[in-house]
């Protein structure tokens, strides 16, 4: 069998049909931010503000904010849905109602909530519904979850201003969900600061190129367009051949199969994530690996339901 990426779940689950979830988290959360060195969980310094944003895949979204001056800490998680303490697999399955979200803790003496809103608006395409770029699903919807009336007013006012700017540039209406902040459920350890841990990892975010007329916007972010941790997908066979080894090219681009018992990971039992050699996406967790006797690494399940698609090989 060979594996392909793919999913298309754009219909929100009804509350009474959502996953039941659990009373407590199913996993531990790191104590400190891998880049900033600050705590990921409360208590946070007195007087600091919090904001929760959903703007597509949370790997790239989190990096936008941790690079913004005045941000104390960031964390990725799940928000806006119905299932308590969900797992990544459940959220990707489309039956929790949650977005992939970023918790941002900021120092209001250094950056305002409106400035963060400008970073949010410019960091993605808020006119897209239930998707961002190639990432399709309800968990990738654009969303703002406000903590109080002041944040709600700022969100609505900046939305109106940005929608006017987008309209002048030929874009449609903003589809962003604006709602009160409910519980924020932290994501698994390997998702936190993912693009710091996996420099060549996938980042599917892309803005509209239209500046937000209120706040710092893209100026608050350190060179997002030239970040050398981005790994664009090649467009030609020559570019693929430059990136991949001959064997990788045969397997990934020509549907080939490596000889059994030849791979370096056949007999390893280490924990960790197995990534796609082409795009950097995580495919399997080492804890799900077992010895099948086939000569190829075998796993009981993928890292999430949308990580791979099983296609019959004829």
PDB file of C-alpha atoms in Angstrom:
ATOM      1  CA  UNK A   1       0.000   0.000   0.000  1.00  0.00           C
ATOM      2  CA  UNK A   2       1.044   3.578  -0.493  1.00  0.00           C
ATOM      3  CA  UNK A   3       0.003   6.632   1.478  1.00  0.00           C
ATOM      4  CA  UNK A   4      -1.438   9.929   0.311  1.00  0.00           C
ATOM      5  CA  UNK A   5      -2.526  13.031   2.152  1.00  0.00           C
ATOM      6  CA  UNK A   6      -6.151  14.062   2.050  1.00  0.00           C
ATOM      7  CA  UNK A   7      -9.295  14.986   3.917  1.00  0.00           C
ATOM      8  CA  UNK A   8     -12.421  17.012   3.253  1.00  0.00           C
ATOM      9  CA  UNK A   9     -14.591  17.581   6.301  1.00  0.00           C
ATOM     10  CA  UNK A  10     -16.209  20.997   6.075  1.00  0.00           C
ATOM     11  CA  UNK A  11     -19.511  20.435   7.884  1.00  0.00           C
ATOM     12  CA  UNK A  12     -19.612  21.342  11.573  1.00  0.00           C
ATOM     13  CA  UNK A  13     -20.608  18.516  13.887  1.00  0.00           C
ATOM     14  CA  UNK A  14     -23.755  19.022  15.977  1.00  0.00           C
ATOM     15  CA  UNK A  15     -23.173  19.290  19.749  1.00  0.00           C
ATOM     16  CA  UNK A  16     -25.116  16.095  20.458  1.00  0.00           C
ATOM     17  CA  UNK A  17     -23.067  14.199  17.871  1.00  0.00           C
ATOM     18  CA  UNK A  18     -19.636  15.373  19.037  1.00  0.00           C
ATOM     19  CA  UNK A  19     -17.063  13.101  20.654  1.00  0.00           C
ATOM     20  CA  UNK A  20     -17.636  12.664  24.379  1.00  0.00           C
ATOM     21  CA  UNK A  21     -14.071  13.552  25.322  1.00  0.00           C
ATOM     22  CA  UNK A  22     -12.748  12.998  28.821  1.00  0.00           C
ATOM     23  CA  UNK A  23     -12.590  14.557  32.288  1.00  0.00           C
ATOM     24  CA  UNK A  24      -8.859  15.251  32.194  1.00  0.00           C
ATOM     25  CA  UNK A  25      -6.166  15.639  29.529  1.00  0.00           C
ATOM     26  CA  UNK A  26      -4.912  12.428  27.947  1.00  0.00           C
ATOM     27  CA  UNK A  27      -1.309  13.685  27.860  1.00  0.00           C
ATOM     28  CA  UNK A  28       1.134  15.977  29.635  1.00  0.00           C
ATOM     29  CA  UNK A  29       1.990  19.508  28.461  1.00  0.00           C
ATOM     30  CA  UNK A  30       5.562  20.889  28.517  1.00  0.00           C
ATOM     31  CA  UNK A  31       6.268  23.334  31.302  1.00  0.00           C
ATOM     32  CA  UNK A  32       8.152  25.882  29.189  1.00  0.00           C
ATOM     33  CA  UNK A  33       8.135  27.362  25.714  1.00  0.00           C
ATOM     34  CA  UNK A  34      10.856  25.780  23.559  1.00  0.00           C
ATOM     35  CA  UNK A  35      11.780  29.163  22.030  1.00  0.00           C
ATOM     36  CA  UNK A  36      10.885  31.848  24.562  1.00  0.00           C
ATOM     37  CA  UNK A  37      11.622  29.847  27.712  1.00  0.00           C
ATOM     38  CA  UNK A  38       8.437  31.114  29.376  1.00  0.00           C
ATOM     39  CA  UNK A  39       5.695  28.996  31.006  1.00  0.00           C
ATOM     40  CA  UNK A  40       3.079  27.515  28.690  1.00  0.00           C
ATOM     41  CA  UNK A  41       0.393  27.338  31.363  1.00  0.00           C
ATOM     42  CA  UNK A  42      -0.898  29.771  34.016  1.00  0.00           C
ATOM     43  CA  UNK A  43      -0.286  31.526  36.255  1.00  0.00           C
ATOM     44  CA  UNK A  44       1.051  34.254  33.969  1.00  0.00           C
ATOM     45  CA  UNK A  45       2.470  37.611  35.117  1.00  0.00           C
ATOM     46  CA  UNK A  46      -0.081  39.939  36.650  1.00  0.00           C
ATOM     47  CA  UNK A  47      -1.547  42.424  34.209  1.00  0.00           C
ATOM     48  CA  UNK A  48      -0.714  40.407  31.103  1.00  0.00           C
ATOM     49  CA  UNK A  49      -3.472  39.754  28.582  1.00  0.00           C
ATOM     50  CA  UNK A  50      -4.514  36.578  26.792  1.00  0.00           C
ATOM     51  CA  UNK A  51      -5.893  36.084  23.300  1.00  0.00           C
ATOM     52  CA  UNK A  52      -7.007  33.005  21.371  1.00  0.00           C
ATOM     53  CA  UNK A  53      -6.774  32.887  17.571  1.00  0.00           C
ATOM     54  CA  UNK A  54      -7.599  30.287  14.949  1.00  0.00           C
ATOM     55  CA  UNK A  55      -6.010  30.862  11.551  1.00  0.00           C
ATOM     56  CA  UNK A  56      -5.462  27.464  10.012  1.00  0.00           C
ATOM     57  CA  UNK A  57      -2.808  24.893  10.854  1.00  0.00           C
ATOM     58  CA  UNK A  58      -1.540  25.869  14.283  1.00  0.00           C
ATOM     59  CA  UNK A  59       2.099  25.028  13.559  1.00  0.00           C
ATOM     60  CA  UNK A  60       2.666  28.080  11.385  1.00  0.00           C
ATOM     61  CA  UNK A  61       0.131  30.200  13.240  1.00  0.00           C
ATOM     62  CA  UNK A  62       1.976  29.837  16.535  1.00  0.00           C
ATOM     63  CA  UNK A  63       5.281  30.870  14.989  1.00  0.00           C
ATOM     64  CA  UNK A  64       3.757  34.113  13.692  1.00  0.00           C
ATOM     65  CA  UNK A  65       2.898  35.131  17.242  1.00  0.00           C
ATOM     66  CA  UNK A  66       5.965  33.923  19.135  1.00  0.00           C
ATOM     67  CA  UNK A  67       8.027  36.098  16.778  1.00  0.00           C
ATOM     68  CA  UNK A  68       5.958  39.176  17.591  1.00  0.00           C
ATOM     69  CA  UNK A  69       7.504  41.694  19.995  1.00  0.00           C
ATOM     70  CA  UNK A  70       5.563  41.997  23.246  1.00  0.00           C
ATOM     71  CA  UNK A  71       4.325  38.402  23.249  1.00  0.00           C
ATOM     72  CA  UNK A  72       5.225  36.644  26.504  1.00  0.00           C
ATOM     73  CA  UNK A  73       4.343  33.081  25.555  1.00  0.00           C
ATOM     74  CA  UNK A  74       2.334  31.041  23.079  1.00  0.00           C
ATOM     75  CA  UNK A  75       0.830  27.567  23.017  1.00  0.00           C
ATOM     76  CA  UNK A  76      -1.191  25.566  20.533  1.00  0.00           C
ATOM     77  CA  UNK A  77      -4.398  23.793  21.365  1.00  0.00           C
ATOM     78  CA  UNK A  78      -8.050  23.305  20.604  1.00  0.00           C
ATOM     79  CA  UNK A  79     -10.873  25.810  21.116  1.00  0.00           C
ATOM     80  CA  UNK A  80     -14.381  26.711  20.041  1.00  0.00           C
ATOM     81  CA  UNK A  81     -15.833  23.208  20.056  1.00  0.00           C
ATOM     82  CA  UNK A  82     -17.797  20.803  22.201  1.00  0.00           C
ATOM     83  CA  UNK A  83     -15.474  17.948  23.205  1.00  0.00           C
ATOM     84  CA  UNK A  84     -13.619  18.340  26.525  1.00  0.00           C
ATOM     85  CA  UNK A  85      -9.912  17.496  26.526  1.00  0.00           C
ATOM     86  CA  UNK A  86      -9.749  16.276  22.918  1.00  0.00           C
ATOM     87  CA  UNK A  87      -6.808  14.648  21.202  1.00  0.00           C
ATOM     88  CA  UNK A  88      -5.308  15.723  17.888  1.00  0.00           C
ATOM     89  CA  UNK A  89      -6.744  12.658  16.205  1.00  0.00           C
ATOM     90  CA  UNK A  90     -10.236  13.465  17.450  1.00  0.00           C
ATOM     91  CA  UNK A  91     -10.016  17.073  16.277  1.00  0.00           C
ATOM     92  CA  UNK A  92      -8.790  15.973  12.848  1.00  0.00           C
ATOM     93  CA  UNK A  93     -11.659  13.507  12.704  1.00  0.00           C
ATOM     94  CA  UNK A  94     -14.068  16.441  12.525  1.00  0.00           C
ATOM     95  CA  UNK A  95     -16.290  15.402  15.437  1.00  0.00           C
ATOM     96  CA  UNK A  96     -15.215  17.821  18.174  1.00  0.00           C
ATOM     97  CA  UNK A  97     -16.155  21.198  16.686  1.00  0.00           C
ATOM     98  CA  UNK A  98     -12.792  22.619  17.752  1.00  0.00           C
ATOM     99  CA  UNK A  99     -10.412  24.802  15.776  1.00  0.00           C
ATOM    100  CA  UNK A 100      -6.665  24.417  15.824  1.00  0.00           C
ATOM    101  CA  UNK A 101      -5.979  27.493  17.945  1.00  0.00           C
ATOM    102  CA  UNK A 102      -3.118  29.518  19.391  1.00  0.00           C
ATOM    103  CA  UNK A 103      -3.123  30.922  22.910  1.00  0.00           C
ATOM    104  CA  UNK A 104      -1.176  34.191  23.010  1.00  0.00           C
ATOM    105  CA  UNK A 105      -0.131  35.788  26.299  1.00  0.00           C
ATOM    106  CA  UNK A 106       1.050  39.358  25.830  1.00  0.00           C
ATOM    107  CA  UNK A 107       2.365  42.362  27.736  1.00  0.00           C
ATOM    108  CA  UNK A 108      -0.076  45.241  27.080  1.00  0.00           C
ATOM    109  CA  UNK A 109       2.703  47.705  27.895  1.00  0.00           C
ATOM    110  CA  UNK A 110       4.554  46.486  24.793  1.00  0.00           C
ATOM    111  CA  UNK A 111       1.800  45.448  22.380  1.00  0.00           C
ATOM    112  CA  UNK A 112      -1.940  46.011  22.324  1.00  0.00           C
ATOM    113  CA  UNK A 113      -4.677  43.527  21.553  1.00  0.00           C
ATOM    114  CA  UNK A 114      -5.501  45.542  18.433  1.00  0.00           C
ATOM    115  CA  UNK A 115      -1.929  45.140  17.237  1.00  0.00           C
ATOM    116  CA  UNK A 116      -2.265  41.385  17.714  1.00  0.00           C
ATOM    117  CA  UNK A 117      -5.508  41.478  15.746  1.00  0.00           C
ATOM    118  CA  UNK A 118      -3.681  43.092  12.840  1.00  0.00           C
ATOM    119  CA  UNK A 119      -1.093  40.295  12.961  1.00  0.00           C
ATOM    120  CA  UNK A 120      -3.969  37.804  12.977  1.00  0.00           C
ATOM    121  CA  UNK A 121      -5.836  39.356  10.042  1.00  0.00           C
ATOM    122  CA  UNK A 122      -2.723  39.663   7.883  1.00  0.00           C
ATOM    123  CA  UNK A 123      -1.362  36.237   8.802  1.00  0.00           C
ATOM    124  CA  UNK A 124      -3.993  34.262   6.879  1.00  0.00           C
ATOM    125  CA  UNK A 125      -6.892  34.613   4.443  1.00  0.00           C
ATOM    126  CA  UNK A 126      -9.994  35.237   6.586  1.00  0.00           C
ATOM    127  CA  UNK A 127     -12.285  35.086   3.545  1.00  0.00           C
ATOM    128  CA  UNK A 128     -11.796  31.322   3.199  1.00  0.00           C
ATOM    129  CA  UNK A 129     -14.431  29.116   4.796  1.00  0.00           C
ATOM    130  CA  UNK A 130     -13.544  25.929   6.682  1.00  0.00           C
ATOM    131  CA  UNK A 131     -10.034  25.901   5.263  1.00  0.00           C
ATOM    132  CA  UNK A 132      -6.722  27.700   4.921  1.00  0.00           C
ATOM    133  CA  UNK A 133      -4.889  27.080   1.691  1.00  0.00           C
ATOM    134  CA  UNK A 134      -4.540  23.348   1.118  1.00  0.00           C
ATOM    135  CA  UNK A 135      -5.690  22.525   4.655  1.00  0.00           C
ATOM    136  CA  UNK A 136      -9.405  21.732   4.466  1.00  0.00           C
ATOM    137  CA  UNK A 137     -11.686  21.032   7.421  1.00  0.00           C
ATOM    138  CA  UNK A 138     -13.674  22.679  10.191  1.00  0.00           C
ATOM    139  CA  UNK A 139     -10.608  22.680  12.455  1.00  0.00           C
ATOM    140  CA  UNK A 140      -8.874  25.060  10.032  1.00  0.00           C
ATOM    141  CA  UNK A 141     -11.588  27.724  10.073  1.00  0.00           C
ATOM    142  CA  UNK A 142     -10.713  31.326  10.846  1.00  0.00           C
ATOM    143  CA  UNK A 143     -11.762  32.220  14.396  1.00  0.00           C
ATOM    144  CA  UNK A 144     -11.361  34.857  17.108  1.00  0.00           C
ATOM    145  CA  UNK A 145     -12.302  34.003  20.684  1.00  0.00           C
ATOM    146  CA  UNK A 146     -12.580  37.119  22.838  1.00  0.00           C
ATOM    147  CA  UNK A 147     -12.015  37.308  26.594  1.00  0.00           C
ATOM    148  CA  UNK A 148     -14.228  40.321  27.325  1.00  0.00           C
ATOM    149  CA  UNK A 149     -16.339  43.065  25.734  1.00  0.00           C
ATOM    150  CA  UNK A 150     -13.284  45.201  25.027  1.00  0.00           C
ATOM    151  CA  UNK A 151     -11.728  42.424  22.961  1.00  0.00           C
ATOM    152  CA  UNK A 152     -15.069  41.773  21.240  1.00  0.00           C
ATOM    153  CA  UNK A 153     -15.388  45.407  20.177  1.00  0.00           C
ATOM    154  CA  UNK A 154     -11.800  45.471  18.941  1.00  0.00           C
ATOM    155  CA  UNK A 155     -12.361  42.268  16.964  1.00  0.00           C
ATOM    156  CA  UNK A 156     -15.531  43.578  15.326  1.00  0.00           C
ATOM    157  CA  UNK A 157     -14.073  47.002  14.546  1.00  0.00           C
ATOM    158  CA  UNK A 158     -10.887  45.625  13.006  1.00  0.00           C
ATOM    159  CA  UNK A 159     -12.894  43.066  11.052  1.00  0.00           C
ATOM    160  CA  UNK A 160     -14.984  45.849   9.520  1.00  0.00           C
ATOM    161  CA  UNK A 161     -11.884  47.884   8.658  1.00  0.00           C
ATOM    162  CA  UNK A 162     -10.044  44.919   7.168  1.00  0.00           C
ATOM    163  CA  UNK A 163     -13.077  43.709   5.243  1.00  0.00           C
ATOM    164  CA  UNK A 164     -13.283  47.109   3.556  1.00  0.00           C
ATOM    165  CA  UNK A 165      -9.588  46.929   2.654  1.00  0.00           C
ATOM    166  CA  UNK A 166     -10.017  43.386   1.335  1.00  0.00           C
ATOM    167  CA  UNK A 167     -13.051  44.390  -0.714  1.00  0.00           C
ATOM    168  CA  UNK A 168     -11.066  47.161  -2.371  1.00  0.00           C
ATOM    169  CA  UNK A 169      -8.500  44.543  -3.372  1.00  0.00           C
ATOM    170  CA  UNK A 170     -11.112  42.232  -4.879  1.00  0.00           C
ATOM    171  CA  UNK A 171     -11.604  39.791  -2.019  1.00  0.00           C
ATOM    172  CA  UNK A 172     -14.948  38.573  -0.715  1.00  0.00           C
ATOM    173  CA  UNK A 173     -16.431  39.025   2.773  1.00  0.00           C
ATOM    174  CA  UNK A 174     -14.624  37.871   5.900  1.00  0.00           C
ATOM    175  CA  UNK A 175     -15.784  34.470   7.168  1.00  0.00           C
ATOM    176  CA  UNK A 176     -14.076  34.626  10.571  1.00  0.00           C
ATOM    177  CA  UNK A 177     -15.986  33.248  13.545  1.00  0.00           C
ATOM    178  CA  UNK A 178     -16.024  35.762  16.426  1.00  0.00           C
ATOM    179  CA  UNK A 179     -17.241  34.218  19.676  1.00  0.00           C
ATOM    180  CA  UNK A 180     -16.671  34.302  23.456  1.00  0.00           C
ATOM    181  CA  UNK A 181     -13.606  32.406  24.605  1.00  0.00           C
ATOM    182  CA  UNK A 182     -14.464  29.072  26.168  1.00  0.00           C
ATOM    183  CA  UNK A 183     -12.003  26.485  27.461  1.00  0.00           C
ATOM    184  CA  UNK A 184      -8.636  26.277  25.725  1.00  0.00           C
ATOM    185  CA  UNK A 185      -7.390  22.702  25.609  1.00  0.00           C
ATOM    186  CA  UNK A 186      -3.638  22.366  25.149  1.00  0.00           C
ATOM    187  CA  UNK A 187      -2.414  20.206  22.277  1.00  0.00           C
ATOM    188  CA  UNK A 188       0.052  17.373  22.579  1.00  0.00           C
ATOM    189  CA  UNK A 189       3.730  17.968  23.363  1.00  0.00           C
ATOM    190  CA  UNK A 190       4.962  17.372  19.804  1.00  0.00           C
ATOM    191  CA  UNK A 191       2.704  20.127  18.441  1.00  0.00           C
ATOM    192  CA  UNK A 192       4.015  22.827  20.800  1.00  0.00           C
ATOM    193  CA  UNK A 193       6.475  25.107  18.930  1.00  0.00           C
ATOM    194  CA  UNK A 194       6.477  22.492  16.179  1.00  0.00           C
ATOM    195  CA  UNK A 195       8.289  24.587  13.570  1.00  0.00           C
ATOM    196  CA  UNK A 196      11.118  25.189  16.031  1.00  0.00           C
ATOM    197  CA  UNK A 197      11.483  21.456  16.665  1.00  0.00           C
ATOM    198  CA  UNK A 198      11.063  20.560  12.976  1.00  0.00           C
ATOM    199  CA  UNK A 199      12.685  23.425  11.019  1.00  0.00           C
ATOM    200  CA  UNK A 200      11.673  21.958   7.656  1.00  0.00           C
ATOM    201  CA  UNK A 201       8.148  21.185   8.805  1.00  0.00           C
ATOM    202  CA  UNK A 202       4.979  21.967   6.940  1.00  0.00           C
ATOM    203  CA  UNK A 203       3.532  25.490   7.084  1.00  0.00           C
ATOM    204  CA  UNK A 204       0.372  25.984   5.050  1.00  0.00           C
ATOM    205  CA  UNK A 205      -0.375  29.579   6.013  1.00  0.00           C
ATOM    206  CA  UNK A 206      -0.523  32.378   3.505  1.00  0.00           C
ATOM    207  CA  UNK A 207      -2.021  35.848   3.856  1.00  0.00           C
ATOM    208  CA  UNK A 208      -3.866  37.921   1.302  1.00  0.00           C
ATOM    209  CA  UNK A 209      -1.113  40.500   0.876  1.00  0.00           C
ATOM    210  CA  UNK A 210      -3.568  43.209   1.945  1.00  0.00           C
ATOM    211  CA  UNK A 211      -2.437  45.349   4.885  1.00  0.00           C
ATOM    212  CA  UNK A 212      -4.700  45.804   7.888  1.00  0.00           C
ATOM    213  CA  UNK A 213      -5.369  49.541   8.388  1.00  0.00           C
ATOM    214  CA  UNK A 214      -5.300  49.200  12.188  1.00  0.00           C
ATOM    215  CA  UNK A 215      -2.313  48.103  14.275  1.00  0.00           C
ATOM    216  CA  UNK A 216       1.173  46.803  13.580  1.00  0.00           C
ATOM    217  CA  UNK A 217       0.161  44.008  11.241  1.00  0.00           C
ATOM    218  CA  UNK A 218       2.931  42.265   9.399  1.00  0.00           C
ATOM    219  CA  UNK A 219       5.496  44.788  10.643  1.00  0.00           C
ATOM    220  CA  UNK A 220       5.288  43.093  14.043  1.00  0.00           C
ATOM    221  CA  UNK A 221       6.505  39.799  12.592  1.00  0.00           C
ATOM    222  CA  UNK A 222      10.152  39.139  11.864  1.00  0.00           C
ATOM    223  CA  UNK A 223      10.498  38.520   8.120  1.00  0.00           C
ATOM    224  CA  UNK A 224       7.758  35.896   7.710  1.00  0.00           C
ATOM    225  CA  UNK A 225       8.126  35.679   3.934  1.00  0.00           C
ATOM    226  CA  UNK A 226      11.833  34.878   3.991  1.00  0.00           C
ATOM    227  CA  UNK A 227      11.930  32.584   7.014  1.00  0.00           C
ATOM    228  CA  UNK A 228      14.400  29.846   6.140  1.00  0.00           C
ATOM    229  CA  UNK A 229      12.437  27.278   8.154  1.00  0.00           C
ATOM    230  CA  UNK A 230       9.686  27.284   5.522  1.00  0.00           C
ATOM    231  CA  UNK A 231       9.858  24.359   3.147  1.00  0.00           C
ATOM    232  CA  UNK A 232       7.931  25.111  -0.058  1.00  0.00           C
ATOM    233  CA  UNK A 233       6.747  22.149  -2.092  1.00  0.00           C
ATOM    234  CA  UNK A 234       8.764  21.862  -5.338  1.00  0.00           C
ATOM    235  CA  UNK A 235       6.881  22.238  -8.587  1.00  0.00           C
ATOM    236  CA  UNK A 236       9.072  20.313 -11.025  1.00  0.00           C
ATOM    237  CA  UNK A 237      10.696  16.890 -11.239  1.00  0.00           C
ATOM    238  CA  UNK A 238      14.134  18.525 -11.275  1.00  0.00           C
ATOM    239  CA  UNK A 239      13.436  20.329  -8.008  1.00  0.00           C
ATOM    240  CA  UNK A 240      12.212  17.088  -6.426  1.00  0.00           C
ATOM    241  CA  UNK A 241      15.356  15.275  -7.541  1.00  0.00           C
ATOM    242  CA  UNK A 242      17.506  17.961  -5.930  1.00  0.00           C
ATOM    243  CA  UNK A 243      15.670  17.553  -2.615  1.00  0.00           C
ATOM    244  CA  UNK A 244      15.284  13.770  -2.464  1.00  0.00           C
ATOM    245  CA  UNK A 245      17.729  10.906  -2.722  1.00  0.00           C
ATOM    246  CA  UNK A 246      17.247   8.594  -5.732  1.00  0.00           C
ATOM    247  CA  UNK A 247      15.512   6.014  -3.540  1.00  0.00           C
ATOM    248  CA  UNK A 248      13.290   8.633  -1.898  1.00  0.00           C
ATOM    249  CA  UNK A 249      12.344   9.976  -5.310  1.00  0.00           C
ATOM    250  CA  UNK A 250      11.395   6.504  -6.548  1.00  0.00           C
ATOM    251  CA  UNK A 251       9.188   5.866  -3.512  1.00  0.00           C
ATOM    252  CA  UNK A 252       7.619   9.298  -3.094  1.00  0.00           C
ATOM    253  CA  UNK A 253       7.293  10.457  -6.683  1.00  0.00           C
ATOM    254  CA  UNK A 254       7.033   7.212  -8.668  1.00  0.00           C
ATOM    255  CA  UNK A 255       5.003   5.035  -6.243  1.00  0.00           C
ATOM    256  CA  UNK A 256       7.949   2.699  -5.763  1.00  0.00           C
ATOM    257  CA  UNK A 257       8.729   0.474  -2.778  1.00  0.00           C
ATOM    258  CA  UNK A 258      12.054   0.158  -0.992  1.00  0.00           C
ATOM    259  CA  UNK A 259      13.381  -3.418  -0.667  1.00  0.00           C
ATOM    260  CA  UNK A 260      12.261  -5.181   2.532  1.00  0.00           C
ATOM    261  CA  UNK A 261      14.638  -5.198   5.505  1.00  0.00           C
ATOM    262  CA  UNK A 262      16.720  -2.455   3.885  1.00  0.00           C
ATOM    263  CA  UNK A 263      15.524   0.651   5.719  1.00  0.00           C
ATOM    264  CA  UNK A 264      17.354   2.119   8.697  1.00  0.00           C
ATOM    265  CA  UNK A 265      14.181   2.238  10.808  1.00  0.00           C
ATOM    266  CA  UNK A 266      12.993  -1.367  10.406  1.00  0.00           C
ATOM    267  CA  UNK A 267      14.281  -2.549  13.796  1.00  0.00           C
ATOM    268  CA  UNK A 268      14.307   0.681  15.806  1.00  0.00           C
ATOM    269  CA  UNK A 269      12.068   0.971  18.860  1.00  0.00           C
ATOM    270  CA  UNK A 270      12.743   4.597  19.762  1.00  0.00           C
ATOM    271  CA  UNK A 271       9.941   7.015  20.582  1.00  0.00           C
ATOM    272  CA  UNK A 272       9.495   9.955  18.262  1.00  0.00           C
ATOM    273  CA  UNK A 273       7.713  10.998  15.102  1.00  0.00           C
ATOM    274  CA  UNK A 274       8.211   9.617  11.607  1.00  0.00           C
ATOM    275  CA  UNK A 275       7.971  12.433   9.049  1.00  0.00           C
ATOM    276  CA  UNK A 276       7.376  12.589   5.313  1.00  0.00           C
ATOM    277  CA  UNK A 277      10.740  13.128   3.612  1.00  0.00           C
ATOM    278  CA  UNK A 278       9.115  15.419   1.057  1.00  0.00           C
ATOM    279  CA  UNK A 279       7.008  17.889   3.016  1.00  0.00           C
ATOM    280  CA  UNK A 280       7.972  17.303   6.652  1.00  0.00           C
ATOM    281  CA  UNK A 281       4.478  16.351   7.833  1.00  0.00           C
ATOM    282  CA  UNK A 282       4.350  13.881  10.747  1.00  0.00           C
ATOM    283  CA  UNK A 283       2.978  10.505   9.676  1.00  0.00           C
ATOM    284  CA  UNK A 284       3.436   8.040  12.518  1.00  0.00           C
ATOM    285  CA  UNK A 285       4.296   8.014  16.216  1.00  0.00           C
ATOM    286  CA  UNK A 286       7.056   5.634  17.251  1.00  0.00           C
ATOM    287  CA  UNK A 287       4.915   4.451  20.157  1.00  0.00           C
ATOM    288  CA  UNK A 288       2.507   2.893  17.624  1.00  0.00           C
ATOM    289  CA  UNK A 289       5.282   0.892  15.900  1.00  0.00           C
ATOM    290  CA  UNK A 290       5.318  -2.895  15.989  1.00  0.00           C
ATOM    291  CA  UNK A 291       7.377  -5.692  14.425  1.00  0.00           C
ATOM    292  CA  UNK A 292       5.274  -7.154  11.626  1.00  0.00           C
ATOM    293  CA  UNK A 293       7.949  -9.332  10.058  1.00  0.00           C
ATOM    294  CA  UNK A 294       7.318  -7.754   6.649  1.00  0.00           C
ATOM    295  CA  UNK A 295      10.644  -5.965   6.424  1.00  0.00           C
ATOM    296  CA  UNK A 296       9.105  -2.485   6.534  1.00  0.00           C
ATOM    297  CA  UNK A 297       8.329  -0.269   9.564  1.00  0.00           C
ATOM    298  CA  UNK A 298       4.760  -1.036  10.625  1.00  0.00           C
ATOM    299  CA  UNK A 299       2.395   0.957  12.818  1.00  0.00           C
ATOM    300  CA  UNK A 300      -0.978   0.273  14.405  1.00  0.00           C
ATOM    301  CA  UNK A 301      -2.240   3.726  13.419  1.00  0.00           C
ATOM    302  CA  UNK A 302      -1.186   7.038  11.899  1.00  0.00           C
ATOM    303  CA  UNK A 303      -0.393  10.048  14.067  1.00  0.00           C
ATOM    304  CA  UNK A 304      -3.848  11.399  13.162  1.00  0.00           C
ATOM    305  CA  UNK A 305      -6.728  10.330  10.885  1.00  0.00           C
ATOM    306  CA  UNK A 306      -5.871  12.974   8.293  1.00  0.00           C
ATOM    307  CA  UNK A 307      -2.121  12.297   8.211  1.00  0.00           C
ATOM    308  CA  UNK A 308      -2.362   9.533   5.632  1.00  0.00           C
ATOM    309  CA  UNK A 309      -4.899   8.064   3.265  1.00  0.00           C
ATOM    310  CA  UNK A 310      -4.786   4.329   2.611  1.00  0.00           C
ATOM    311  CA  UNK A 311      -5.062   3.532  -1.089  1.00  0.00           C
ATOM    312  CA  UNK A 312      -5.310  -0.018  -2.436  1.00  0.00           C
ATOM    313  CA  UNK A 313      -2.240  -0.896  -4.489  1.00  0.00           C
ATOM    314  CA  UNK A 314      -3.205  -2.890  -7.575  1.00  0.00           C
TER     315      UNK A 314
END
